[in-house]
Amino acid sequence: MQVADTPARRNEYGALKDMPTELRTLAQELLSKAIAAKKLAAPYHDMALHKRHGYLGRCLNYDYYDVAESCILVQQRETERTKYGSSPIKNYFIIRRCGRGVTVIDAPKATVVKLAKISTGLGQVIQTITGKAKKPLTVMARAGHPG
């Protein structure tokens, strides 16, 4: 299966909603290797039910934003919920297979989200960010706003 030929179904934020089984397996494997190598923090859920304010505490989880043949783009979302509201902290990483292990590099926050929202196929966002795209995605500025 060619990854570039696979259409991407995304949610309103740009995260992948579903992907073929073999690509999901690849994505889970690469993320697991990055966590096992301590290059990324393991997901956790440390919330307790408060009878007045609902669930309070912290949690960390990952969403897939793009997948290619040997790398994935993930969003790491750490959320702290207090009685005053939720405070998410989002970071984006490209996890690439390297020998038997993986390498993890930061991805630019604003660029990832904008490109993911306009991407139509799998692998386009990763290739555009890493500079390997033959035809990179471009984000148009909104009318009335400079660049």
Coordinates of N, CA and C in Angstrom, one line a residue:
M1 N 0.8 -1.2 0.0 CA 0.0 0.0 0.0 C 0.9 1.2 0.0
Q2 N 0.6 2.1 -0.9 CA 1.3 3.4 -0.9 C 0.6 4.4 0.1
V3 N 1.4 4.9 1.0 CA 0.9 5.8 2.0 C 0.3 7.1 1.3
A4 N 1.0 7.6 0.4 CA 0.6 8.9 -0.3 C -0.7 8.8 -1.0
D5 N -1.1 7.6 -1.5 CA -2.3 7.4 -2.2 C -3.5 7.2 -1.2
T6 N -3.3 7.1 0.1 CA -4.3 6.8 1.0 C -4.9 8.2 1.5
P7 N -6.2 8.3 1.3 CA -6.9 9.6 1.8 C -6.9 9.7 3.3
A8 N -6.8 10.8 3.8 CA -6.7 11.0 5.3 C -8.1 11.5 5.7
R9 N -8.6 10.9 6.8 CA -9.8 11.3 7.4 C -9.4 12.0 8.7
R10 N -9.7 13.2 8.9 CA -9.3 14.0 10.1 C -10.4 14.6 10.9
N11 N -10.2 14.9 12.1 CA -11.2 15.6 12.9 C -11.0 17.1 12.7
E12 N -11.8 17.9 13.4 CA -11.8 19.3 13.2 C -10.5 20.0 13.6
Y13 N -9.6 19.3 14.4 CA -8.4 19.9 14.8 C -7.2 19.4 13.9
G14 N -7.4 18.4 13.0 CA -6.4 17.9 12.1 C -5.9 16.6 12.5
A15 N -6.3 16.0 13.6 CA -5.8 14.7 14.0 C -6.5 13.6 13.2
L16 N -5.7 12.5 12.9 CA -6.3 11.4 12.1 C -7.4 10.7 12.9
K17 N -8.5 10.5 12.2 CA -9.7 9.8 12.9 C -9.5 8.3 12.7
D18 N -9.1 7.9 11.5 CA -8.9 6.5 11.3 C -7.9 6.3 10.2
M19 N -7.2 5.2 10.2 CA -6.2 4.9 9.2 C -6.2 3.4 9.0
P20 N -5.6 2.9 7.9 CA -5.6 1.5 7.6 C -4.8 0.7 8.8
T21 N -5.2 -0.5 9.0 CA -4.7 -1.3 10.1 C -3.2 -1.4 10.1
E22 N -2.5 -1.6 9.0 CA -1.1 -1.7 9.0 C -0.4 -0.4 9.4
L23 N -1.0 0.7 9.0 CA -0.4 2.0 9.4 C -0.6 2.3 10.8
R24 N -1.8 1.9 11.4 CA -2.1 2.1 12.8 C -1.1 1.2 13.6
T25 N -0.8 0.0 13.1 CA 0.2 -0.8 13.8 C 1.5 -0.2 13.8
L26 N 2.0 0.3 12.7 CA 3.3 1.0 12.6 C 3.3 2.2 13.5
A27 N 2.3 3.0 13.5 CA 2.2 4.2 14.4 C 2.3 3.8 15.9
Q28 N 1.6 2.8 16.3 CA 1.6 2.3 17.7 C 3.0 1.8 18.0
E29 N 3.6 1.1 17.1 CA 4.9 0.5 17.3 C 6.0 1.6 17.5
L30 N 6.0 2.6 16.6 CA 7.0 3.7 16.8 C 6.8 4.5 18.0
L31 N 5.5 4.8 18.4 CA 5.2 5.5 19.6 C 5.7 4.7 20.8
S32 N 5.4 3.4 20.8 CA 5.8 2.5 21.9 C 7.3 2.5 22.1
K33 N 8.1 2.4 21.0 CA 9.5 2.4 21.0 C 10.1 3.8 21.6
A34 N 9.5 4.9 21.2 CA 9.9 6.2 21.7 C 9.7 6.3 23.2
I35 N 8.6 5.7 23.7 CA 8.3 5.8 25.1 C 9.2 4.8 25.9
A36 N 9.4 3.6 25.3 CA 10.3 2.7 25.9 C 11.7 3.2 26.0
A37 N 12.2 4.0 25.0 CA 13.5 4.5 25.0 C 13.6 5.8 25.9
K38 N 12.5 6.2 26.5 CA 12.4 7.4 27.4 C 12.7 8.7 26.6
K39 N 12.3 8.6 25.3 CA 12.4 9.9 24.5 C 11.2 10.7 24.6
L40 N 10.1 10.0 25.0 CA 8.8 10.6 25.2 C 8.2 10.1 26.5
A41 N 7.4 10.9 27.2 CA 6.8 10.4 28.5 C 5.7 9.5 28.2
A42 N 5.5 8.5 29.1 CA 4.4 7.5 28.9 C 3.1 8.2 29.2
P43 N 2.0 7.8 28.5 CA 0.7 8.4 28.8 C 0.2 8.0 30.3
Y44 N -0.5 8.9 30.9 CA -1.0 8.6 32.2 C -2.3 9.3 32.4
H45 N -3.1 8.9 33.4 CA -4.4 9.4 33.8 C -4.5 9.5 35.3
D46 N -4.2 10.7 35.8 CA -4.2 10.8 37.3 C -5.3 11.8 37.7
M47 N -6.5 11.4 37.4 CA -7.7 12.3 37.7 C -8.6 11.6 38.8
A48 N -9.1 12.4 39.6 CA -10.0 11.9 40.7 C -11.4 12.7 40.6
L49 N -12.4 12.0 40.8 CA -13.8 12.6 40.7 C -14.0 13.4 42.0
H50 N -14.3 14.7 41.8 CA -14.7 15.6 42.8 C -16.2 15.8 42.7
K51 N -16.9 15.7 43.8 CA -18.4 15.7 43.7 C -18.9 17.1 43.2
R52 N -18.2 18.1 43.4 CA -18.7 19.4 42.9 C -18.1 19.9 41.6
H53 N -16.8 19.6 41.3 CA -16.2 20.1 40.1 C -15.9 19.1 39.0
G54 N -16.3 17.9 39.2 CA -16.1 16.8 38.2 C -14.7 16.3 38.4
Y55 N -14.1 15.8 37.3 CA -12.7 15.2 37.4 C -11.7 16.3 37.5
L56 N -10.8 16.1 38.5 CA -9.7 17.1 38.7 C -8.4 16.3 38.7
G57 N -7.3 16.9 38.2 CA -6.0 16.2 38.2 C -5.3 16.5 36.9
R58 N -4.4 15.5 36.5 CA -3.6 15.7 35.3 C -3.7 14.4 34.4
C59 N -3.5 14.5 33.1 CA -3.4 13.4 32.3 C -2.5 13.7 31.1
L60 N -2.0 12.7 30.4 CA -1.1 12.9 29.2 C -1.5 11.8 28.2
N61 N -1.8 12.3 27.0 CA -2.1 11.3 25.9 C -1.5 11.8 24.6
Y62 N -1.6 10.9 23.6 CA -1.0 11.1 22.3 C -2.1 11.0 21.2
D63 N -2.1 11.8 20.2 CA -2.9 11.7 19.0 C -2.0 11.7 17.8
Y64 N -2.4 10.9 16.8 CA -1.6 10.8 15.6 C -2.1 11.9 14.6
Y65 N -1.2 12.6 14.1 CA -1.5 13.7 13.1 C -1.1 13.4 11.7
D66 N -0.1 12.5 11.5 CA 0.3 12.1 10.2 C 1.1 10.8 10.3
V67 N 1.1 10.0 9.2 CA 1.9 8.8 9.2 C 2.5 8.6 7.8
A68 N 3.7 8.2 7.7 CA 4.4 7.9 6.5 C 5.0 6.5 6.6
E69 N 5.8 6.1 5.6 CA 6.3 4.7 5.6 C 7.2 4.4 6.8
S70 N 8.0 5.3 7.3 CA 8.9 4.9 8.4 C 8.8 6.0 9.5
C71 N 7.8 6.9 9.5 CA 7.8 7.9 10.6 C 6.3 8.3 10.8
I72 N 6.1 8.9 12.0 CA 4.8 9.4 12.4 C 4.9 10.8 13.0
L73 N 3.8 11.5 12.9 CA 3.8 12.8 13.6 C 2.7 12.7 14.7
V74 N 3.1 13.0 15.9 CA 2.1 12.9 17.0 C 2.0 14.2 17.8
Q75 N 0.8 14.3 18.4 CA 0.6 15.4 19.3 C 0.6 14.9 20.7
Q76 N 1.5 15.4 21.6 CA 1.5 15.1 23.0 C 0.7 16.1 23.7
R77 N -0.4 15.7 24.4 CA -1.3 16.6 25.0 C -1.3 16.3 26.5
E78 N -0.8 17.3 27.3 CA -0.8 17.1 28.8 C -1.8 18.1 29.3
T79 N -2.8 17.6 30.0 CA -3.9 18.5 30.5 C -4.0 18.5 32.0
E80 N -4.1 19.7 32.6 CA -4.3 19.8 34.0 C -5.7 20.4 34.2
R81 N -6.5 19.7 35.0 CA -7.9 20.2 35.2 C -8.0 20.5 36.6
T82 N -8.4 21.8 36.9 CA -8.7 22.3 38.2 C -10.1 22.7 38.3
K83 N -10.5 23.2 39.5 CA -11.9 23.7 39.6 C -12.1 24.9 38.8
Y84 N -11.1 25.6 38.3 CA -11.2 26.7 37.4 C -11.2 26.4 35.9
G85 N -11.0 25.2 35.5 CA -11.0 24.8 34.1 C -9.8 24.0 33.7
S86 N -9.7 23.7 32.4 CA -8.7 22.8 31.9 C -7.6 23.7 31.3
S87 N -6.4 23.2 31.4 CA -5.2 23.9 30.8 C -4.4 22.8 30.0
P88 N -4.6 22.7 28.7 CA -3.8 21.8 27.9 C -2.5 22.4 27.5
I89 N -1.5 21.5 27.4 CA -0.2 21.9 26.9 C 0.1 20.9 25.7
K90 N 0.2 21.4 24.5 CA 0.4 20.6 23.4 C 1.8 20.7 22.7
N91 N 2.4 19.6 22.4 CA 3.7 19.6 21.7 C 3.6 18.6 20.6
Y92 N 4.3 18.8 19.5 CA 4.3 17.9 18.4 C 5.6 17.3 18.1
F93 N 5.7 16.1 17.8 CA 6.9 15.4 17.5 C 6.9 14.5 16.3
I94 N 8.0 14.4 15.6 CA 8.1 13.4 14.5 C 9.0 12.3 15.0
I95 N 8.4 11.1 15.0 CA 9.1 9.9 15.4 C 9.5 9.1 14.2
R96 N 10.8 8.9 14.0 CA 11.3 8.2 12.8 C 12.1 7.0 13.2
R97 N 11.8 5.9 12.4 CA 12.6 4.7 12.6 C 14.0 4.9 12.3
C98 N 14.9 4.4 13.1 CA 16.4 4.6 12.9 C 17.0 3.3 13.4
G99 N 17.4 2.4 12.5 CA 17.9 1.1 12.8 C 16.9 0.3 13.6
R100 N 17.3 -0.1 14.8 CA 16.3 -0.9 15.6 C 15.5 0.0 16.6
G101 N 15.9 1.3 16.6 CA 15.3 2.2 17.5 C 14.6 3.3 16.8
V102 N 14.4 4.5 17.5 CA 13.7 5.6 16.9 C 14.4 6.9 17.2
T103 N 14.2 7.9 16.4 CA 14.7 9.2 16.7 C 13.4 10.1 16.9
V104 N 13.5 11.1 17.8 CA 12.3 11.9 18.0 C 12.8 13.4 17.9
I105 N 12.1 14.1 17.0 CA 12.5 15.5 16.8 C 11.2 16.4 17.0
D106 N 11.4 17.6 17.5 CA 10.3 18.5 17.6 C 9.7 19.0 16.3
A107 N 8.4 19.2 16.2 CA 7.8 19.7 15.0 C 7.2 21.1 15.4
P108 N 7.2 22.0 14.5 CA 6.6 23.4 14.8 C 5.1 23.3 15.0
K109 N 4.7 23.8 16.1 CA 3.3 23.7 16.5 C 2.3 24.3 15.5
A110 N 2.5 25.6 15.2 CA 1.5 26.3 14.4 C 1.5 25.7 13.0
T111 N 2.6 25.3 12.4 CA 2.7 24.8 11.1 C 2.0 23.4 11.0
V112 N 2.2 22.6 12.0 CA 1.6 21.2 12.0 C 0.1 21.3 12.0
V113 N -0.5 22.1 12.8 CA -2.0 22.2 12.9 C -2.5 22.8 11.6
K114 N -1.9 23.8 11.0 CA -2.4 24.4 9.8 C -2.3 23.4 8.6
L115 N -1.2 22.8 8.5 CA -1.0 21.8 7.4 C -1.9 20.6 7.6
A116 N -2.1 20.1 8.8 CA -3.0 19.0 9.0 C -4.4 19.2 8.6
K117 N -4.8 20.4 8.8 CA -6.2 20.8 8.5 C -6.5 20.8 7.0
I118 N -5.4 21.1 6.2 CA -5.6 21.2 4.7 C -5.1 20.0 4.0
S119 N -4.5 19.1 4.7 CA -3.9 17.9 4.1 C -5.0 16.9 3.6
T120 N -4.8 16.3 2.4 CA -5.8 15.4 1.9 C -5.3 14.0 1.9
G121 N -4.0 13.7 2.0 CA -3.5 12.4 2.0 C -2.5 12.2 3.1
L122 N -2.2 10.9 3.4 CA -1.3 10.6 4.5 C 0.2 10.9 4.0
G123 N 1.0 11.3 5.0 CA 2.4 11.6 4.7 C 2.7 13.0 4.2
Q124 N 1.7 13.8 3.8 CA 1.9 15.1 3.2 C 2.4 16.1 4.3
V125 N 1.9 16.0 5.5 CA 2.4 17.0 6.5 C 3.8 16.7 6.9
I126 N 4.2 15.4 7.1 CA 5.5 15.1 7.4 C 6.5 15.5 6.3
Q127 N 6.2 15.2 5.1 CA 7.1 15.5 4.0 C 7.2 17.0 3.8
T128 N 6.2 17.8 4.1 CA 6.3 19.2 3.9 C 7.1 19.8 5.0
I129 N 7.0 19.3 6.3 CA 7.7 19.8 7.4 C 9.2 19.5 7.3
T130 N 9.5 18.3 6.8 CA 10.9 17.8 6.7 C 11.6 18.3 5.4
G131 N 10.8 18.9 4.5 CA 11.4 19.5 3.3 C 11.6 18.4 2.2
K132 N 10.9 17.3 2.3 CA 11.1 16.2 1.3 C 9.9 16.1 0.3
A133 N 9.0 17.0 0.4 CA 7.8 17.0 -0.4 C 8.2 17.5 -1.8
K134 N 7.7 16.8 -2.9 CA 7.9 17.3 -4.2 C 7.0 18.5 -4.5
K135 N 5.8 18.4 -3.9 CA 4.9 19.6 -4.0 C 4.4 19.9 -2.6
P136 N 5.1 20.8 -1.8 CA 4.8 21.0 -0.5 C 3.4 21.7 -0.3
L137 N 2.8 21.4 0.8 CA 1.5 22.1 1.1 C 1.8 23.5 1.5
T138 N 0.9 24.4 1.2 CA 1.0 25.8 1.6 C -0.2 26.3 2.2
V139 N -0.1 27.1 3.2 CA -1.2 27.7 4.0 C -1.4 29.1 3.5
M140 N -2.6 29.4 3.0 CA -2.9 30.8 2.6 C -3.2 31.7 3.8
A141 N -2.7 32.9 3.8 CA -3.1 33.8 4.9 C -4.5 34.3 4.7
R142 N -5.2 34.5 5.9 CA -6.6 34.9 5.8 C -6.7 36.3 5.2
A143 N -7.8 36.6 4.5 CA -8.0 37.9 3.9 C -8.0 39.0 5.0
G144 N -7.3 40.1 4.8 CA -7.2 41.2 5.7 C -6.1 41.1 6.8
H145 N -5.5 39.9 6.8 CA -4.4 39.7 7.8 C -3.1 39.5 7.0
P146 N -2.1 40.2 7.5 CA -0.8 40.0 6.8 C -0.2 38.7 7.1
G147 N 0.5 38.1 6.1 CA 1.3 36.9 6.1 C 1.0 35.9 7.0

